[in-house]
PDB file of C-alpha atoms in Angstrom:
ATOM      1  CA  MET A  59      81.331 -38.066 -50.659  1.00 40.00           C
ATOM      2  CA  PRO A  60      82.818 -34.250 -52.082  1.00 58.00           C
ATOM      3  CA  ASP A  61      85.383 -33.823 -49.382  1.00 63.00           C
ATOM      4  CA  VAL A  62      86.618 -37.096 -50.290  1.00 63.00           C
ATOM      5  CA  ALA A  63      86.607 -36.711 -54.115  1.00 59.00           C
ATOM      6  CA  LYS A  64      88.764 -33.290 -53.883  1.00 62.00           C
ATOM      7  CA  GLU A  65      91.474 -34.673 -51.192  1.00 67.00           C
ATOM      8  CA  THR A  66      91.622 -37.242 -53.719  1.00 66.00           C
ATOM      9  CA  LEU A  67      91.976 -34.714 -56.585  1.00 67.00           C
ATOM     10  CA  ALA A  68      94.702 -32.803 -54.605  1.00 69.00           C
ATOM     11  CA  ALA A  69      97.208 -35.590 -53.747  1.00 68.00           C
ATOM     12  CA  LEU A  70      96.854 -36.686 -57.708  1.00 71.00           C
ATOM     13  CA  ILE A  71      97.429 -33.091 -59.186  1.00 72.00           C
ATOM     14  CA  SER A  72     100.658 -32.926 -56.435  1.00 70.00           C
ATOM     15  CA  LEU A  73     101.481 -35.637 -56.864  1.00 65.00           C
ATOM     16  CA  ILE A  74     101.771 -35.585 -61.213  1.00 68.00           C
ATOM     17  CA  SER A  75     103.333 -31.679 -60.347  1.00 66.00           C
ATOM     18  CA  SER A  76     106.346 -33.569 -57.659  1.00 62.00           C
ATOM     19  CA  PHE A  77     107.296 -35.717 -60.449  1.00 57.00           C
ATOM     20  CA  THR A  78     107.401 -33.413 -63.591  1.00 62.00           C
ATOM     21  CA  GLU A  79     111.245 -32.253 -63.116  1.00 60.00           C
ATOM     22  CA  CYS A  80     112.243 -36.666 -64.048  1.00 57.00           C
ATOM     23  CA  VAL A  81     110.303 -36.672 -66.918  1.00 58.00           C
ATOM     24  CA  GLU A  82     111.332 -37.626 -69.650  1.00 59.00           C
ATOM     25  CA  LYS A  83     108.685 -39.024 -71.705  1.00 69.00           C
ATOM     26  CA  GLU A  84     105.262 -37.925 -72.454  1.00 77.00           C
ATOM     27  CA  ALA A  85     105.682 -34.138 -71.182  1.00 82.00           C
ATOM     28  CA  ASP A  86     102.644 -33.698 -72.817  1.00 87.00           C
ATOM     29  CA  PHE A  87     100.868 -34.920 -71.263  1.00 86.00           C
ATOM     30  CA  TRP A  88     101.638 -34.694 -67.659  1.00 85.00           C
ATOM     31  CA  LEU A  89     101.166 -30.607 -68.631  1.00 89.00           C
ATOM     32  CA  SER A  90      98.095 -30.955 -70.611  1.00 89.00           C
ATOM     33  CA  VAL A  91      97.137 -33.412 -66.863  1.00 87.00           C
ATOM     34  CA  ILE A  92      98.907 -31.140 -64.769  1.00 87.00           C
ATOM     35  CA  SER A  93      96.183 -27.838 -66.377  1.00 90.00           C
ATOM     36  CA  LEU A  94      93.763 -29.449 -65.456  1.00 88.00           C
ATOM     37  CA  PRO A  95      92.606 -27.565 -62.389  1.00 90.00           C
ATOM     38  CA  TRP A  96      93.215 -23.791 -64.483  1.00 92.00           C
ATOM     39  CA  LEU A  97      91.177 -25.506 -67.713  1.00 89.00           C
ATOM     40  CA  GLN A  98      87.908 -23.255 -66.015  1.00 83.00           C
ATOM     41  CA  THR A  99      89.937 -19.720 -66.705  1.00 85.00           C
ATOM     42  CA  MET A 100      88.164 -18.170 -69.786  1.00 85.00           C
ATOM     43  CA  GLU A 101      91.453 -16.379 -70.903  1.00 85.00           C
ATOM     44  CA  LEU A 102      93.235 -20.048 -71.911  1.00 88.00           C
ATOM     45  CA  VAL A 103      89.864 -22.463 -72.354  1.00 87.00           C
ATOM     46  CA  ALA A 104      89.670 -19.580 -75.364  1.00 87.00           C
ATOM     47  CA  ASP A 105      92.800 -19.920 -76.735  1.00 84.00           C
ATOM     48  CA  LEU A 106      93.126 -24.651 -76.055  1.00 89.00           C
ATOM     49  CA  LYS A 107      92.272 -25.514 -80.654  1.00 89.00           C
ATOM     50  CA  HIS A 108      95.515 -23.427 -81.155  1.00 91.00           C
ATOM     51  CA  PHE A 109      97.186 -25.804 -78.904  1.00 92.00           C
ATOM     52  CA  ASP A 110      95.484 -28.772 -80.539  1.00 90.00           C
ATOM     53  CA  LEU A 111      99.218 -29.571 -82.375  1.00 91.00           C
ATOM     54  CA  ALA A 112     101.272 -29.225 -79.049  1.00 91.00           C
ATOM     55  CA  LEU A 113      99.115 -30.877 -76.520  1.00 92.00           C
ATOM     56  CA  PRO A 114      96.363 -33.522 -77.810  1.00 90.00           C
ATOM     57  CA  ALA A 115      96.006 -34.631 -74.344  1.00 88.00           C
ATOM     58  CA  LEU A 116      94.166 -31.271 -73.441  1.00 90.00           C
ATOM     59  CA  SER A 117      91.429 -31.266 -74.959  1.00 90.00           C
ATOM     60  CA  LYS A 118      90.116 -34.376 -73.125  1.00 88.00           C
ATOM     61  CA  ILE A 119      91.617 -32.977 -70.017  1.00 88.00           C
ATOM     62  CA  TYR A 120      89.320 -29.867 -70.640  1.00 89.00           C
ATOM     63  CA  ASN A 121      85.895 -31.892 -70.699  1.00 87.00           C
ATOM     64  CA  LEU A 122      87.233 -34.285 -68.043  1.00 83.00           C
ATOM     65  CA  SER A 123      87.727 -30.711 -65.680  1.00 84.00           C
ATOM     66  CA  LEU A 124      84.027 -29.909 -66.734  1.00 85.00           C
ATOM     67  CA  ARG A 125      83.565 -32.485 -64.376  1.00 81.00           C
ATOM     68  CA  CYS A 126      85.381 -31.186 -61.045  1.00 79.00           C
ATOM     69  CA  ASN A 127      85.220 -28.484 -61.650  1.00 77.00           C
ATOM     70  CA  GLN A 128      83.586 -27.877 -58.163  1.00 77.00           C
ATOM     71  CA  TYR A 129      86.418 -29.847 -56.721  1.00 74.00           C
ATOM     72  CA  LEU A 130      89.103 -27.785 -57.868  1.00 78.00           C
ATOM     73  CA  SER A 131      90.580 -25.126 -55.353  1.00 81.00           C
ATOM     74  CA  LEU A 132      93.454 -22.565 -54.801  1.00 86.00           C
ATOM     75  CA  ASP A 133      95.459 -25.064 -53.418  1.00 86.00           C
ATOM     76  CA  ILE A 134      95.198 -27.585 -56.322  1.00 85.00           C
ATOM     77  CA  LYS A 135      96.329 -24.633 -58.477  1.00 89.00           C
ATOM     78  CA  ALA A 136      98.626 -23.900 -56.404  1.00 89.00           C
ATOM     79  CA  SER A 137     100.275 -26.657 -56.175  1.00 88.00           C
ATOM     80  CA  THR A 138     100.802 -26.994 -60.455  1.00 89.00           C
ATOM     81  CA  ILE A 139     102.354 -24.131 -60.483  1.00 91.00           C
ATOM     82  CA  PRO A 140     106.513 -24.780 -59.731  1.00 86.00           C
ATOM     83  CA  ALA A 141     105.791 -27.585 -62.079  1.00 84.00           C
ATOM     84  CA  LEU A 142     105.373 -25.263 -64.586  1.00 84.00           C
ATOM     85  CA  GLY A 143     108.929 -24.133 -64.039  1.00 80.00           C
ATOM     86  CA  HIS A 144     109.842 -28.155 -65.008  1.00 78.00           C
ATOM     87  CA  LEU A 145     108.872 -28.652 -67.192  1.00 81.00           C
ATOM     88  CA  ASN A 146     110.394 -28.472 -70.684  1.00 78.00           C
ATOM     89  CA  VAL A 147     107.686 -28.634 -73.545  1.00 84.00           C
ATOM     90  CA  CYS A 148     105.410 -25.881 -74.929  1.00 88.00           C
ATOM     91  CA  PRO A 149     106.802 -22.975 -73.536  1.00 86.00           C
ATOM     92  CA  GLU A 150     103.751 -20.803 -74.982  1.00 88.00           C
ATOM     93  CA  TRP A 151     101.401 -22.643 -73.066  1.00 91.00           C
ATOM     94  CA  ARG A 152     102.846 -22.846 -69.092  1.00 90.00           C
ATOM     95  CA  ARG A 153     103.570 -18.988 -70.547  1.00 88.00           C
ATOM     96  CA  LYS A 154      99.901 -18.148 -70.171  1.00 90.00           C
ATOM     97  CA  VAL A 155      98.896 -20.230 -67.153  1.00 92.00           C
ATOM     98  CA  TYR A 156     101.217 -18.673 -65.354  1.00 91.00           C
ATOM     99  CA  ILE A 157     100.196 -15.114 -66.267  1.00 90.00           C
ATOM    100  CA  ALA A 158      97.546 -16.688 -64.701  1.00 91.00           C
ATOM    101  CA  ALA A 159      98.621 -17.342 -61.189  1.00 92.00           C
ATOM    102  CA  LEU A 160     100.491 -13.840 -61.764  1.00 91.00           C
ATOM    103  CA  THR A 161      97.579 -12.045 -62.030  1.00 89.00           C
ATOM    104  CA  SER A 162      95.452 -13.918 -60.262  1.00 89.00           C
ATOM    105  CA  VAL A 163      92.983 -11.629 -57.467  1.00 88.00           C
ATOM    106  CA  GLU A 164      93.558 -13.915 -55.274  1.00 90.00           C
ATOM    107  CA  ILE A 165      96.842 -13.347 -52.556  1.00 90.00           C
ATOM    108  CA  SER A 166      97.832 -17.280 -51.628  1.00 89.00           C
ATOM    109  CA  LEU A 167      97.433 -18.315 -55.895  1.00 92.00           C
ATOM    110  CA  LEU A 168      99.520 -14.886 -56.714  1.00 93.00           C
ATOM    111  CA  ARG A 169     102.383 -15.183 -53.832  1.00 94.00           C
ATOM    112  CA  THR A 170     103.260 -18.683 -54.648  1.00 94.00           C
ATOM    113  CA  ALA A 171     103.333 -17.909 -59.003  1.00 94.00           C
ATOM    114  CA  VAL A 172     106.072 -15.135 -57.290  1.00 95.00           C
ATOM    115  CA  GLU A 173     108.301 -17.610 -55.431  1.00 93.00           C
ATOM    116  CA  HIS A 174     108.184 -19.902 -58.652  1.00 91.00           C
ATOM    117  CA  PHE A 175     109.336 -17.235 -60.303  1.00 91.00           C
ATOM    118  CA  PRO A 176     112.923 -17.592 -61.198  1.00 86.00           C
ATOM    119  CA  SER A 177     112.405 -21.264 -61.861  1.00 80.00           C
ATOM    120  CA  PHE A 178     110.314 -20.720 -64.631  1.00 79.00           C
ATOM    121  CA  ILE A 179     113.245 -18.716 -66.658  1.00 75.00           C
ATOM    122  CA  PHE A 180     114.452 -21.635 -67.905  1.00 66.00           C
ATOM    123  CA  SER A 181     112.135 -21.662 -70.394  1.00 66.00           C
ATOM    124  CA  THR A 182     111.609 -17.701 -71.119  1.00 71.00           C
ATOM    125  CA  ASP A 183     113.745 -15.892 -73.648  1.00 71.00           C
ATOM    126  CA  ARG A 184     114.785 -12.501 -73.413  1.00 73.00           C
ATOM    127  CA  ASN A 185     111.031 -10.547 -73.845  1.00 76.00           C
ATOM    128  CA  GLU A 186     109.274 -13.130 -72.395  1.00 80.00           C
ATOM    129  CA  PHE A 187     112.101 -12.448 -68.502  1.00 81.00           C
ATOM    130  CA  GLU A 188     111.536  -8.632 -69.153  1.00 84.00           C
ATOM    131  CA  PHE A 189     107.787  -8.874 -69.155  1.00 86.00           C
ATOM    132  CA  LEU A 190     107.505 -11.411 -66.612  1.00 88.00           C
ATOM    133  CA  LEU A 191     109.812  -9.803 -64.250  1.00 91.00           C
ATOM    134  CA  SER A 192     107.828  -6.246 -64.506  1.00 91.00           C
ATOM    135  CA  HIS A 193     104.960  -8.324 -63.716  1.00 91.00           C
ATOM    136  CA  VAL A 194     107.023  -9.662 -60.672  1.00 94.00           C
ATOM    137  CA  LEU A 195     108.356  -6.248 -59.819  1.00 95.00           C
ATOM    138  CA  TYR A 196     104.763  -4.374 -59.905  1.00 94.00           C
ATOM    139  CA  HIS A 197     103.128  -6.277 -56.783  1.00 94.00           C
ATOM    140  CA  GLY A 198     106.167  -6.114 -54.823  1.00 94.00           C
ATOM    141  CA  MET A 199     105.616  -2.443 -54.977  1.00 93.00           C
ATOM    142  CA  HIS A 200     101.169  -2.439 -54.854  1.00 91.00           C
ATOM    143  CA  ALA A 201     101.992  -4.746 -52.479  1.00 91.00           C
ATOM    144  CA  LEU A 202     103.944  -2.007 -50.094  1.00 89.00           C
ATOM    145  CA  GLN A 203     101.008   0.210 -50.330  1.00 86.00           C
ATOM    146  CA  LYS A 204      98.622  -2.427 -49.210  1.00 80.00           C
ATOM    147  CA  ASP A 205      98.885  -3.380 -45.215  1.00 72.00           C
ATOM    148  CA  ASP A 206      96.584  -6.789 -46.153  1.00 68.00           C
ATOM    149  CA  LYS A 207      99.534  -7.695 -49.071  1.00 77.00           C
ATOM    150  CA  ALA A 208     102.760  -6.248 -47.448  1.00 76.00           C
ATOM    151  CA  GLU A 209     104.543 -10.136 -47.011  1.00 86.00           C
ATOM    152  CA  LEU A 210     103.773 -10.309 -51.140  1.00 93.00           C
ATOM    153  CA  CYS A 211     106.719  -7.239 -51.359  1.00 94.00           C
ATOM    154  CA  SER A 212     109.331  -9.811 -48.982  1.00 94.00           C
ATOM    155  CA  ALA A 213     108.412 -12.683 -51.557  1.00 95.00           C
ATOM    156  CA  VAL A 214     108.777 -10.439 -54.033  1.00 96.00           C
ATOM    157  CA  LEU A 215     112.662  -9.416 -53.388  1.00 96.00           C
ATOM    158  CA  LYS A 216     113.921 -12.783 -52.576  1.00 94.00           C
ATOM    159  CA  ALA A 217     112.140 -14.393 -55.903  1.00 94.00           C
ATOM    160  CA  VAL A 218     114.283 -11.246 -57.565  1.00 94.00           C
ATOM    161  CA  ALA A 219     117.074 -11.892 -55.270  1.00 92.00           C
ATOM    162  CA  ARG A 220     116.904 -16.196 -56.697  1.00 89.00           C
ATOM    163  CA  THR A 221     116.357 -14.549 -60.082  1.00 87.00           C
ATOM    164  CA  LEU A 222     119.841 -12.718 -60.198  1.00 85.00           C
ATOM    165  CA  CYS A 223     121.715 -15.571 -61.180  1.00 79.00           C
ATOM    166  CA  PHE A 224     120.550 -15.850 -64.165  1.00 76.00           C
ATOM    167  CA  VAL A 225     121.335 -12.768 -65.716  1.00 74.00           C
ATOM    168  CA  SER A 226     124.565 -11.135 -67.612  1.00 66.00           C
ATOM    169  CA  MET A 227     125.940  -8.007 -66.084  1.00 60.00           C
ATOM    170  CA  GLU A 228     129.763  -8.729 -66.642  1.00 60.00           C
ATOM    171  CA  LYS A 229     130.619 -10.134 -63.477  1.00 65.00           C
ATOM    172  CA  ARG A 230     132.605 -13.427 -62.768  1.00 65.00           C
ATOM    173  CA  LEU A 231     131.116 -15.455 -59.492  1.00 67.00           C
ATOM    174  CA  ALA A 232     134.157 -17.170 -57.566  1.00 68.00           C
ATOM    175  CA  ASP A 233     132.890 -20.961 -56.638  1.00 66.00           C
ATOM    176  CA  ASP A 234     132.347 -19.972 -53.038  1.00 66.00           C
ATOM    177  CA  GLU A 235     129.961 -17.533 -54.215  1.00 67.00           C
ATOM    178  CA  ILE A 236     128.576 -19.435 -56.786  1.00 69.00           C
ATOM    179  CA  CYS A 237     124.651 -21.149 -55.599  1.00 71.00           C
ATOM    180  CA  MET A 238     122.303 -23.522 -56.010  1.00 62.00           C
ATOM    181  CA  MET A 239     119.931 -21.598 -58.936  1.00 64.00           C
ATOM    182  CA  CYS A 240     123.922 -20.414 -60.223  1.00 69.00           C
ATOM    183  CA  ARG A 241     124.584 -23.544 -60.856  1.00 66.00           C
ATOM    184  CA  GLY A 242     121.697 -24.849 -62.659  1.00 61.00           C
ATOM    185  CA  LYS A 243     122.463 -21.932 -64.895  1.00 59.00           C
ATOM    186  CA  GLN A 244     124.241 -24.174 -66.872  1.00 52.00           C
ATOM    187  CA  THR A 245     121.786 -26.833 -67.115  1.00 47.00           C
ATOM    188  CA  ALA A 246     119.840 -24.438 -68.430  1.00 47.00           C
ATOM    189  CA  ASN A 247     121.760 -22.479 -70.636  1.00 44.00           C
ATOM    190  CA  ARG A 248     120.816 -19.243 -69.433  1.00 53.00           C
ATOM    191  CA  ASN A 249     121.997 -15.987 -70.295  1.00 61.00           C
ATOM    192  CA  LEU A 250     119.480 -13.058 -69.111  1.00 68.00           C
ATOM    193  CA  GLU A 251     120.367  -9.919 -69.109  1.00 73.00           C
ATOM    194  CA  ILE A 252     118.474  -6.975 -67.682  1.00 80.00           C
ATOM    195  CA  ASN A 253     117.213  -3.780 -66.234  1.00 83.00           C
ATOM    196  CA  LEU A 254     117.830  -2.379 -63.206  1.00 91.00           C
ATOM    197  CA  ASP A 255     116.061   0.397 -62.727  1.00 93.00           C
ATOM    198  CA  LYS A 256     112.717  -1.054 -61.619  1.00 94.00           C
ATOM    199  CA  ILE A 257     114.253  -3.074 -58.824  1.00 95.00           C
ATOM    200  CA  PHE A 258     116.016  -0.131 -57.968  1.00 95.00           C
ATOM    201  CA  GLU A 259     113.220   1.932 -58.282  1.00 95.00           C
ATOM    202  CA  LEU A 260     111.740  -0.783 -55.694  1.00 95.00           C
ATOM    203  CA  ILE A 261     113.801  -1.354 -53.595  1.00 95.00           C
ATOM    204  CA  LYS A 262     113.782   2.415 -52.716  1.00 94.00           C
ATOM    205  CA  LYS A 263     110.177   1.738 -51.922  1.00 93.00           C
ATOM    206  CA  ALA A 264     111.228  -1.406 -50.030  1.00 93.00           C
ATOM    207  CA  VAL A 265     113.406  -0.201 -47.273  1.00 92.00           C
ATOM    208  CA  HIS A 266     110.722   1.862 -45.282  1.00 92.00           C
ATOM    209  CA  GLY A 267     108.304  -1.159 -45.412  1.00 90.00           C
ATOM    210  CA  ASN A 268     107.997  -3.875 -42.658  1.00 90.00           C
ATOM    211  CA  ASN A 269     110.907  -5.492 -41.718  1.00 91.00           C
ATOM    212  CA  ALA A 270     110.238  -8.492 -44.321  1.00 92.00           C
ATOM    213  CA  ALA A 271     110.463  -6.329 -46.935  1.00 92.00           C
ATOM    214  CA  LYS A 272     113.959  -4.496 -45.538  1.00 93.00           C
ATOM    215  CA  LEU A 273     115.164  -8.465 -45.332  1.00 93.00           C
ATOM    216  CA  GLY A 274     114.192  -9.351 -48.524  1.00 93.00           C
ATOM    217  CA  CYS A 275     116.407  -6.350 -49.807  1.00 93.00           C
ATOM    218  CA  CYS A 276     119.560  -7.247 -47.468  1.00 93.00           C
ATOM    219  CA  GLU A 277     118.586 -10.423 -49.748  1.00 92.00           C
ATOM    220  CA  LEU A 278     118.716  -8.825 -53.531  1.00 93.00           C
ATOM    221  CA  LEU A 279     121.399  -5.890 -52.395  1.00 92.00           C
ATOM    222  CA  ALA A 280     123.049  -8.856 -51.473  1.00 89.00           C
ATOM    223  CA  SER A 281     122.136 -10.536 -54.723  1.00 88.00           C
ATOM    224  CA  LEU A 282     122.834  -8.167 -57.007  1.00 90.00           C
ATOM    225  CA  LEU A 283     126.601  -7.474 -55.203  1.00 86.00           C
ATOM    226  CA  ASN A 284     126.980 -10.970 -56.306  1.00 82.00           C
ATOM    227  CA  HIS A 285     126.132 -11.865 -60.060  1.00 83.00           C
ATOM    228  CA  ILE A 286     126.208  -6.969 -61.311  1.00 84.00           C
ATOM    229  CA  SER A 287     129.704  -5.589 -61.946  1.00 81.00           C
ATOM    230  CA  PHE A 288     130.955  -2.813 -60.189  1.00 82.00           C
ATOM    231  CA  SER A 289     130.704  -0.948 -63.200  1.00 84.00           C
ATOM    232  CA  VAL A 290     126.906  -1.047 -63.540  1.00 84.00           C
ATOM    233  CA  LEU A 291     126.046  -0.673 -60.505  1.00 86.00           C
ATOM    234  CA  LYS A 292     127.278   2.174 -60.481  1.00 88.00           C
ATOM    235  CA  ARG A 293     125.296   4.461 -62.413  1.00 90.00           C
ATOM    236  CA  TYR A 294     122.849   3.026 -58.915  1.00 91.00           C
ATOM    237  CA  GLU A 295     125.500   4.776 -56.845  1.00 89.00           C
ATOM    238  CA  ALA A 296     122.705   7.728 -55.301  1.00 90.00           C
ATOM    239  CA  GLU A 297     119.062   4.329 -54.919  1.00 89.00           C
ATOM    240  CA  MET A 298     122.388   2.517 -52.973  1.00 88.00           C
ATOM    241  CA  HIS A 299     122.746   5.416 -50.792  1.00 89.00           C
ATOM    242  CA  CYS A 300     118.516   5.800 -50.269  1.00 89.00           C
ATOM    243  CA  THR A 301     119.649   2.249 -48.585  1.00 90.00           C
ATOM    244  CA  LEU A 302     121.878   2.800 -45.706  1.00 88.00           C
ATOM    245  CA  ILE A 303     119.486   4.112 -43.801  1.00 89.00           C
ATOM    246  CA  LEU A 304     118.704   0.580 -42.524  1.00 88.00           C
ATOM    247  CA  MET A 305     121.919   0.633 -40.830  1.00 87.00           C
ATOM    248  CA  LYS A 306     119.940   2.678 -38.124  1.00 87.00           C
ATOM    249  CA  GLU A 307     117.301   0.034 -37.700  1.00 86.00           C
ATOM    250  CA  PRO A 308     116.212  -1.171 -34.233  1.00 87.00           C
ATOM    251  CA  ASP A 309     116.559  -4.714 -34.998  1.00 87.00           C
ATOM    252  CA  GLU A 310     119.263  -5.876 -34.569  1.00 87.00           C
ATOM    253  CA  ASP A 311     118.913  -8.985 -36.495  1.00 87.00           C
ATOM    254  CA  LEU A 312     118.278  -6.960 -39.902  1.00 88.00           C
ATOM    255  CA  ARG A 313     120.970  -4.253 -38.453  1.00 88.00           C
ATOM    256  CA  SER A 314     123.666  -6.847 -38.849  1.00 89.00           C
ATOM    257  CA  GLU A 315     121.910  -8.557 -41.956  1.00 88.00           C
ATOM    258  CA  PHE A 316     122.470  -5.645 -43.852  1.00 88.00           C
ATOM    259  CA  GLN A 317     125.859  -4.845 -41.797  1.00 87.00           C
ATOM    260  CA  TYR A 318     127.950  -7.343 -43.861  1.00 84.00           C
ATOM    261  CA  VAL A 319     126.088  -6.259 -47.529  1.00 83.00           C
ATOM    262  CA  ILE A 320     127.551  -3.151 -46.478  1.00 79.00           C
ATOM    263  CA  PHE A 321     131.365  -4.798 -45.879  1.00 76.00           C
ATOM    264  CA  LYS A 322     130.315  -7.176 -49.074  1.00 67.00           C
ATOM    265  CA  LEU A 323     130.674  -4.312 -51.083  1.00 63.00           C
TER     266      LEU A 323
END
């Protein structure tokens, strides 16, 4: 019976999380529901009273979570992360839950949080954006030093590449350069600014990582060239020059990917 209960709860939470993009009414209630797997996190529970007005159902969902705590797996938690970026209510609570995921010691949960970082930007202001981006970039740097987390660096690089669609760096894209994330910028009304120092610091390290990290570098470099003006990138000429080591890659696919990026430059 416990296995059936666990599978049922997982399916229910996953289903609710999947339709949050379409929610127009009672979004506060659905946010409370998908928060259920997180309501055993001490930092979140300690602050529940603060959200009584914004999320009136949250305290009842918390009581429910106490009864099904044994069924709340990492997979169930991970299934709620994409929905956090789609709902447009109570950004403070969603940010707290997202940070709980982003600071998790569980690599699978952390990776899911990193991968969905770009969609979370739909509901952050500039200060929050810089704060969360610093967290994401930290994980990328840390992953390069740990063999068991090596794949996380690639996820960070690719997430940051998609994030650049939401920044404003004096460059207007041609129609054939606009991706789905760029199209979302108009809807999201995001026009964020970004400090590139930490991004290039990560790139300089990642070009010496494994192939997945190097491919992530290529994707991030391509996004930088698409979204950041030449006058801004020129300040990072030395850092860009460090990536030329990828021209000597023995892996033909990787070398071709980098050559394509350089051709755009």
